[in-house]
Amino acid sequence: MVSKQGRPKPAIMGMNPEISPTNPVSGVQHMNDVGFRVILIPFLGIAIPLATRMIPHSLLTLWQVKLSYLYTIGIAFIVWQGNRYLLFTLRTYFNWFNHPLRKIGALLLVIPFYTIPISVLMLTGWYHLFLHGEVNWNVVMQSTLIILIAVVFIVHVYETVFLVKESEKEMLLNTQLERARTEAALQALKNQIDPHFIFNSLNTLSHLIEASPQKARKFNDNMAEVYRYILHNKGRDLVMLSEEMSFLRNYFDLLKIRFEEGLQLDNRVSLEEEERFLVPPISLQLLMENAIKHNDFGPQHPLRISLQLDHGTLVFSNRTREKITDRNSNGIGLANLRERYKMVTSRDITISVTDNEFCIRMPLLNLD
């Protein structure tokens, strides 16, 4: 017959199932692109007129040439800053995560309708200032087309940077949210330790008050010492195995007050080995509680609990004599420990049950 000791019920996680990642961030509203603009605006303001041969050097004085390039740099500045403002403004209304098609449509509508009129107006203005209004419309159209292509390329660069930053921010946000969920779940499991211990201890104390008031008084005093350890360590994720073993010995002494020779502990873990490993606190106590709760034992048929180390794994085992009924069982014990163990160590405990033995293997964290 397989013991109920090997069938832990799911622990109450204390988590809200409706919690979900927040919506993607609306966008990065500020970007340190000063160096980018300082270099590219003058470059484009000079390169585009040179490419289209808009400025006839032979017809202008040196100062007129210099002022012409200064003027075209001004065109590049106005076109750049205007599109930059529009781009940042659009980000408050659309983003690639929520409305990608709307974002593309808005960019295709706004950028040309700003860039083309401004470019044509300012380019024809240059002809009126320097060439007495003799506009070369072929050059104006070529220059405007090159400006539009340059703007589209630069907008693409901006959007790429924005997307990278948004993706990084969203990943960080999701990581923080997942960590908060895990910490909340872990804290919920830790908070279950107190009522679980008190519930079992009060059951024992209730039994002793009726059976042996003197033992009940001694049990109450010892319970205070054990509970002090729980209060001190339940907020910690890991403790030294030596601390946990010391606590287990104190807790075992507490249980001996009630069960006397009906409970036996065979500890084969050396003191030297205890100093080499870490373990989640109050884990061994839960295993012992579980063994006591699910087994029928007494002086004639004692419950023998064995502890030993096997290549960095703590092996907790006991002979099983299944109780006919498991009254007062709230299903928290092993399921609580298993979930808490996964969260703290990223490892899982192994439970094996045979006809007459129950065994739990807990992989420990090595300090070496």
Coordinates of C-alpha atoms in Angstrom, one line a residue:
M1 CA 0.0 0.0 0.0
V2 CA 1.4 3.4 -0.9
S3 CA 1.4 5.8 2.0
K4 CA -0.5 9.1 1.8
Q5 CA 2.8 10.6 3.0
G6 CA 3.9 10.6 -0.6
R7 CA 1.0 12.5 -2.0
P8 CA 1.4 16.2 -1.0
K9 CA -1.5 18.5 -1.9
P10 CA -0.9 21.7 -3.7
A11 CA 0.0 24.6 -1.4
I12 CA -1.9 27.8 -1.5
M13 CA 0.3 30.2 -3.4
G14 CA -1.3 33.4 -2.3
M15 CA -1.0 34.9 -5.8
N16 CA -3.5 36.9 -7.7
P17 CA -4.2 35.0 -11.0
E18 CA -5.3 38.2 -12.7
I19 CA -1.8 39.8 -12.5
S20 CA -0.4 40.3 -15.9
P21 CA 2.5 42.2 -17.5
T22 CA 1.8 45.9 -18.0
N23 CA 1.3 47.3 -21.5
P24 CA 4.4 48.2 -23.4
V25 CA 5.8 51.5 -22.6
S26 CA 4.5 54.3 -24.8
G27 CA 8.0 55.4 -25.9
V28 CA 11.2 57.1 -24.9
Q29 CA 10.4 60.8 -25.0
H30 CA 14.0 62.0 -24.7
M31 CA 17.1 61.0 -26.5
N32 CA 20.7 62.2 -26.2
D33 CA 21.3 62.8 -29.9
V34 CA 23.2 66.1 -29.7
G35 CA 26.4 64.7 -31.2
F36 CA 24.3 63.0 -33.9
R37 CA 22.8 66.3 -35.0
V38 CA 25.9 68.4 -34.6
I39 CA 27.7 66.1 -37.2
L40 CA 25.0 65.2 -39.6
I41 CA 23.1 68.6 -40.0
P42 CA 26.2 70.5 -41.3
F43 CA 27.2 67.4 -43.4
L44 CA 23.8 67.2 -45.1
G45 CA 23.6 71.0 -45.5
I46 CA 26.8 70.9 -47.5
A47 CA 26.6 67.5 -49.2
I48 CA 23.2 67.9 -50.8
P49 CA 24.0 71.2 -52.6
L50 CA 27.3 69.8 -53.7
A51 CA 25.5 66.6 -55.0
T52 CA 22.9 68.6 -57.0
R53 CA 25.4 71.5 -58.0
M54 CA 22.8 73.9 -56.7
I55 CA 25.4 76.6 -55.7
P56 CA 27.3 77.9 -58.8
H57 CA 30.7 78.8 -57.3
S58 CA 31.8 80.7 -60.5
L59 CA 28.9 83.1 -60.4
L60 CA 29.1 84.0 -56.7
T61 CA 31.7 85.7 -54.5
L62 CA 33.5 83.8 -51.8
W63 CA 31.3 85.4 -49.1
Q64 CA 28.2 84.5 -51.1
V65 CA 29.4 80.9 -51.4
K66 CA 30.0 80.8 -47.6
L67 CA 26.6 82.4 -46.9
S68 CA 24.9 80.0 -49.3
Y69 CA 26.3 76.9 -47.5
L70 CA 25.3 78.5 -44.2
Y71 CA 21.8 78.9 -45.6
T72 CA 21.6 75.3 -46.8
I73 CA 22.9 74.2 -43.4
G74 CA 20.0 76.2 -42.0
I75 CA 17.6 74.4 -44.3
A76 CA 19.0 71.1 -43.0
F77 CA 18.6 72.3 -39.4
I78 CA 14.9 73.4 -39.8
V79 CA 14.0 70.2 -41.7
W80 CA 15.7 68.0 -39.1
Q81 CA 14.3 69.8 -36.0
G82 CA 10.8 70.0 -37.4
N83 CA 10.7 66.2 -38.3
R84 CA 12.3 65.4 -34.9
Y85 CA 9.6 67.4 -33.1
L86 CA 6.9 65.6 -35.1
L87 CA 8.5 62.2 -34.5
F88 CA 8.6 62.7 -30.8
T89 CA 5.1 64.1 -30.7
L90 CA 3.7 61.1 -32.7
R91 CA 5.2 58.8 -30.1
T92 CA 2.8 60.1 -27.5
Y93 CA -0.1 58.9 -29.6
F94 CA 1.2 55.7 -31.4
N95 CA 3.8 53.1 -30.8
W96 CA 5.0 50.0 -32.6
F97 CA 3.7 47.6 -30.0
N98 CA 0.0 48.7 -29.8
H99 CA -0.7 50.3 -33.2
P100 CA 2.1 49.5 -35.8
L101 CA 0.0 50.2 -38.9
R102 CA -1.3 53.5 -37.5
K103 CA 2.2 54.5 -36.7
I104 CA 3.4 53.7 -40.2
G105 CA 0.5 55.6 -41.7
A106 CA 1.1 58.6 -39.5
L107 CA 4.8 58.7 -40.4
L108 CA 4.1 58.4 -44.1
L109 CA 1.5 61.2 -43.9
V110 CA 3.3 63.7 -41.6
I111 CA 6.9 63.5 -42.8
P112 CA 6.4 64.2 -46.5
F113 CA 3.8 66.9 -45.8
Y114 CA 6.2 68.7 -43.7
T115 CA 9.5 68.0 -45.4
I116 CA 8.5 68.7 -49.0
P117 CA 6.8 72.2 -48.6
I118 CA 9.5 73.4 -46.2
S119 CA 12.3 72.2 -48.5
V120 CA 10.8 73.7 -51.7
L121 CA 10.0 77.0 -49.9
M122 CA 13.4 77.5 -48.5
L123 CA 15.3 76.3 -51.6
T124 CA 13.4 78.8 -53.8
G125 CA 14.1 81.4 -51.1
W126 CA 17.8 80.8 -51.7
Y127 CA 17.4 81.5 -55.4
H128 CA 15.7 84.8 -54.6
L129 CA 18.4 85.8 -52.2
F130 CA 21.5 84.9 -54.3
L131 CA 20.4 84.5 -57.9
H132 CA 17.8 87.2 -58.3
G133 CA 14.8 84.8 -58.4
E134 CA 16.0 82.6 -61.3
V135 CA 14.8 79.3 -59.9
N136 CA 16.2 76.1 -61.3
W137 CA 13.2 73.8 -60.6
N138 CA 15.1 70.6 -61.6
V139 CA 17.7 71.3 -58.9
V140 CA 14.9 72.2 -56.4
M141 CA 13.1 68.9 -57.1
Q142 CA 16.3 66.9 -57.0
S143 CA 17.4 68.5 -53.7
T144 CA 13.9 68.1 -52.2
L145 CA 13.9 64.4 -53.2
I146 CA 17.3 63.8 -51.6
I147 CA 16.3 65.7 -48.5
L148 CA 13.1 63.5 -48.2
I149 CA 15.2 60.3 -48.7
A150 CA 17.7 61.5 -46.0
V151 CA 14.8 62.3 -43.6
V152 CA 13.2 58.9 -44.1
F153 CA 16.6 57.2 -43.4
I154 CA 17.2 59.3 -40.3
V155 CA 13.6 58.7 -39.0
H156 CA 14.3 55.0 -39.5
V157 CA 17.5 55.3 -37.4
Y158 CA 15.5 57.1 -34.7
E159 CA 12.8 54.5 -34.6
T160 CA 15.3 51.7 -34.5
V161 CA 16.9 53.3 -31.5
F162 CA 13.5 53.8 -29.9
L163 CA 12.5 50.2 -30.5
V164 CA 15.7 48.9 -29.0
K165 CA 15.3 51.1 -25.9
E166 CA 11.6 50.1 -25.6
S167 CA 12.4 46.4 -25.9
E168 CA 15.1 46.7 -23.3
K169 CA 12.8 48.6 -21.0
E170 CA 9.9 46.1 -21.5
M171 CA 12.2 43.2 -20.9
L172 CA 13.5 44.8 -17.7
L173 CA 9.9 45.6 -16.6
N174 CA 8.8 42.0 -17.3
T175 CA 11.8 40.7 -15.4
Q176 CA 11.1 42.9 -12.4
L177 CA 7.4 41.9 -12.5
E178 CA 8.3 38.2 -12.6
R179 CA 10.7 38.6 -9.8
A180 CA 8.1 40.5 -7.8
R181 CA 5.6 37.6 -8.4
T182 CA 8.2 35.0 -7.3
E183 CA 9.0 37.0 -4.2
A184 CA 5.3 37.4 -3.4
A185 CA 4.7 33.7 -3.8
L186 CA 7.8 32.8 -1.7
Q187 CA 6.7 35.2 1.0
A188 CA 3.2 33.6 1.0
L189 CA 4.8 30.2 1.4
K190 CA 7.0 31.5 4.3
N191 CA 4.0 33.0 6.0
Q192 CA 2.3 29.6 6.0
I193 CA 5.1 28.2 8.2
D194 CA 3.9 30.0 11.3
P195 CA 0.3 28.8 11.3
H196 CA 1.4 25.3 10.2
F197 CA 3.8 25.0 13.1
I198 CA 1.4 26.5 15.6
F199 CA -1.4 24.2 14.4
N200 CA 0.6 21.1 14.9
S201 CA 2.2 22.2 18.2
L202 CA -1.2 23.2 19.7
N203 CA -2.6 19.8 18.7
T204 CA 0.3 18.2 20.6
L205 CA 0.0 20.5 23.6
S206 CA -3.8 19.8 23.7
H207 CA -3.0 16.1 23.9
L208 CA -0.4 16.5 26.6
I209 CA -2.6 18.7 28.8
E210 CA -5.0 15.8 29.1
A211 CA -2.5 13.0 29.2
S212 CA 0.3 14.6 31.3
P213 CA 0.1 18.2 32.6
Q214 CA 3.8 18.1 33.7
K215 CA 4.9 17.1 30.2
A216 CA 2.7 19.8 28.8
R217 CA 4.5 22.5 30.8
K218 CA 7.9 21.3 29.7
F219 CA 6.6 21.0 26.1
N220 CA 5.4 24.6 26.3
D221 CA 8.8 25.9 27.5
N222 CA 10.6 24.0 24.8
M223 CA 8.2 25.1 22.1
A224 CA 9.0 28.8 22.9
E225 CA 12.7 28.1 22.1
V226 CA 11.9 26.3 18.9
Y227 CA 9.5 29.0 17.8
R228 CA 12.2 31.6 18.4
Y229 CA 14.3 30.0 15.7
I230 CA 11.4 30.0 13.3
L231 CA 10.8 33.7 13.9
H232 CA 14.5 34.5 13.4
N233 CA 15.0 32.5 10.2
K234 CA 11.7 32.3 8.3
G235 CA 12.5 35.5 6.5
R236 CA 15.8 34.1 5.2
D237 CA 16.1 32.2 2.0
L238 CA 19.0 30.0 3.1
V239 CA 20.7 29.0 6.3
M240 CA 23.7 26.8 7.1
L241 CA 22.9 23.1 7.3
S242 CA 24.5 23.1 10.7
E243 CA 21.9 25.7 11.9
E244 CA 19.1 23.7 10.5
M245 CA 20.4 20.5 12.0
S246 CA 20.8 22.1 15.4
F247 CA 17.2 23.3 15.1
L248 CA 16.0 19.8 14.1
R249 CA 17.7 18.3 17.2
N250 CA 15.9 20.8 19.4
Y251 CA 12.7 20.1 17.7
F252 CA 13.2 16.4 18.0
D253 CA 13.8 16.8 21.8
L254 CA 10.5 18.7 21.9
L255 CA 8.7 15.8 20.1
K256 CA 10.3 13.2 22.4
I257 CA 8.5 14.8 25.4
R258 CA 5.3 13.5 23.9
F259 CA 6.3 10.4 22.0
E260 CA 9.2 9.2 24.1
E261 CA 10.6 5.9 22.7
G262 CA 8.0 5.9 20.0
L263 CA 10.2 8.3 18.0
Q264 CA 13.8 7.7 17.0
L265 CA 16.3 9.7 14.9
D266 CA 19.3 8.2 13.2
N267 CA 21.5 11.2 12.2
R268 CA 24.4 10.1 10.0
V269 CA 25.4 13.6 8.9
S270 CA 28.8 14.6 10.4
L271 CA 29.4 18.0 11.9
E272 CA 32.1 18.6 9.3
E273 CA 29.5 17.9 6.5
E274 CA 27.0 20.3 8.1
E275 CA 29.4 23.2 7.6
R276 CA 29.7 22.7 3.9
F277 CA 26.1 23.2 2.7
L278 CA 23.1 25.6 2.7
V279 CA 19.5 24.7 2.9
P280 CA 16.2 26.6 3.1
P281 CA 15.3 27.2 6.8
I282 CA 12.6 25.1 8.6
S283 CA 12.7 22.5 5.8
L284 CA 13.8 19.5 7.9
Q285 CA 11.2 20.3 10.6
L286 CA 8.4 20.1 7.9
L287 CA 9.7 16.7 6.8
M288 CA 9.6 15.4 10.4
E289 CA 6.1 16.9 10.9
N290 CA 5.0 15.2 7.7
A291 CA 6.4 11.8 8.9
I292 CA 4.7 12.1 12.3
K293 CA 1.4 13.2 10.8
H294 CA 1.0 10.4 8.3
N295 CA 2.4 7.4 10.2
D296 CA 1.0 5.2 13.0
F297 CA 3.7 4.5 15.6
G298 CA 4.3 3.9 19.3
P299 CA 6.8 2.4 21.8
Q300 CA 6.2 -1.1 20.3
H301 CA 6.5 0.1 16.8
P302 CA 8.7 3.3 16.9
L303 CA 9.0 5.7 13.9
R304 CA 12.6 5.6 12.8
I305 CA 13.8 8.6 10.9
S306 CA 17.1 8.5 9.1
L307 CA 19.2 11.4 7.9
Q308 CA 22.3 11.1 5.7
L309 CA 24.3 12.8 2.9
D310 CA 24.7 11.3 -0.5
H311 CA 27.0 13.3 -2.8
G312 CA 25.6 16.7 -1.8
T313 CA 22.0 15.4 -1.4
L314 CA 20.3 15.2 2.0
V315 CA 18.4 12.0 2.2
F316 CA 15.5 12.0 4.7
S317 CA 13.8 8.6 5.1
N318 CA 11.5 6.7 7.4
R319 CA 9.7 3.4 7.7
T320 CA 6.0 3.7 7.0
R321 CA 3.0 2.5 8.9
E322 CA 0.2 4.3 7.3
K323 CA -2.5 5.8 9.5
I324 CA -6.1 4.7 8.8
T325 CA -7.2 8.3 8.8
D326 CA -5.4 11.5 8.5
R327 CA -7.4 14.0 10.6
N328 CA -6.3 17.6 10.9
S329 CA -4.4 17.4 7.7
N330 CA -4.4 20.7 5.8
G331 CA -2.1 19.7 2.9
I332 CA 0.4 22.5 3.4
G333 CA 3.5 20.6 4.5
L334 CA 5.3 18.9 1.6
A335 CA 3.7 21.1 -1.1
N336 CA 4.8 24.2 0.7
L337 CA 8.4 22.9 1.0
R338 CA 8.5 21.8 -2.6
E339 CA 7.4 25.2 -4.0
R340 CA 9.7 27.1 -1.6
Y341 CA 12.6 24.8 -2.5
K342 CA 12.2 25.4 -6.2
M343 CA 12.0 29.2 -5.8
V344 CA 15.1 29.5 -3.5
T345 CA 17.4 26.9 -5.0
S346 CA 16.0 26.4 -8.6
R347 CA 16.1 22.7 -7.7
D348 CA 13.5 20.1 -6.9
I349 CA 13.2 17.6 -4.1
T350 CA 12.7 14.0 -5.1
I351 CA 10.1 11.9 -3.3
S352 CA 10.0 8.1 -3.5
V353 CA 7.6 5.7 -1.8
T354 CA 7.8 2.0 -1.5
D355 CA 5.6 -0.4 0.5
N356 CA 7.5 0.2 3.7
E357 CA 9.7 3.2 3.2
F358 CA 9.2 6.9 2.4
C359 CA 12.3 8.8 1.2
I360 CA 12.9 12.5 0.3
R361 CA 16.1 13.6 -1.4
M362 CA 17.0 17.3 -1.1
P363 CA 19.9 18.6 -3.3
L364 CA 21.8 21.0 -1.1
L365 CA 23.8 24.1 -2.2
N366 CA 27.5 23.6 -1.7
L367 CA 29.6 26.4 -0.1
D368 CA 32.8 25.3 -1.8

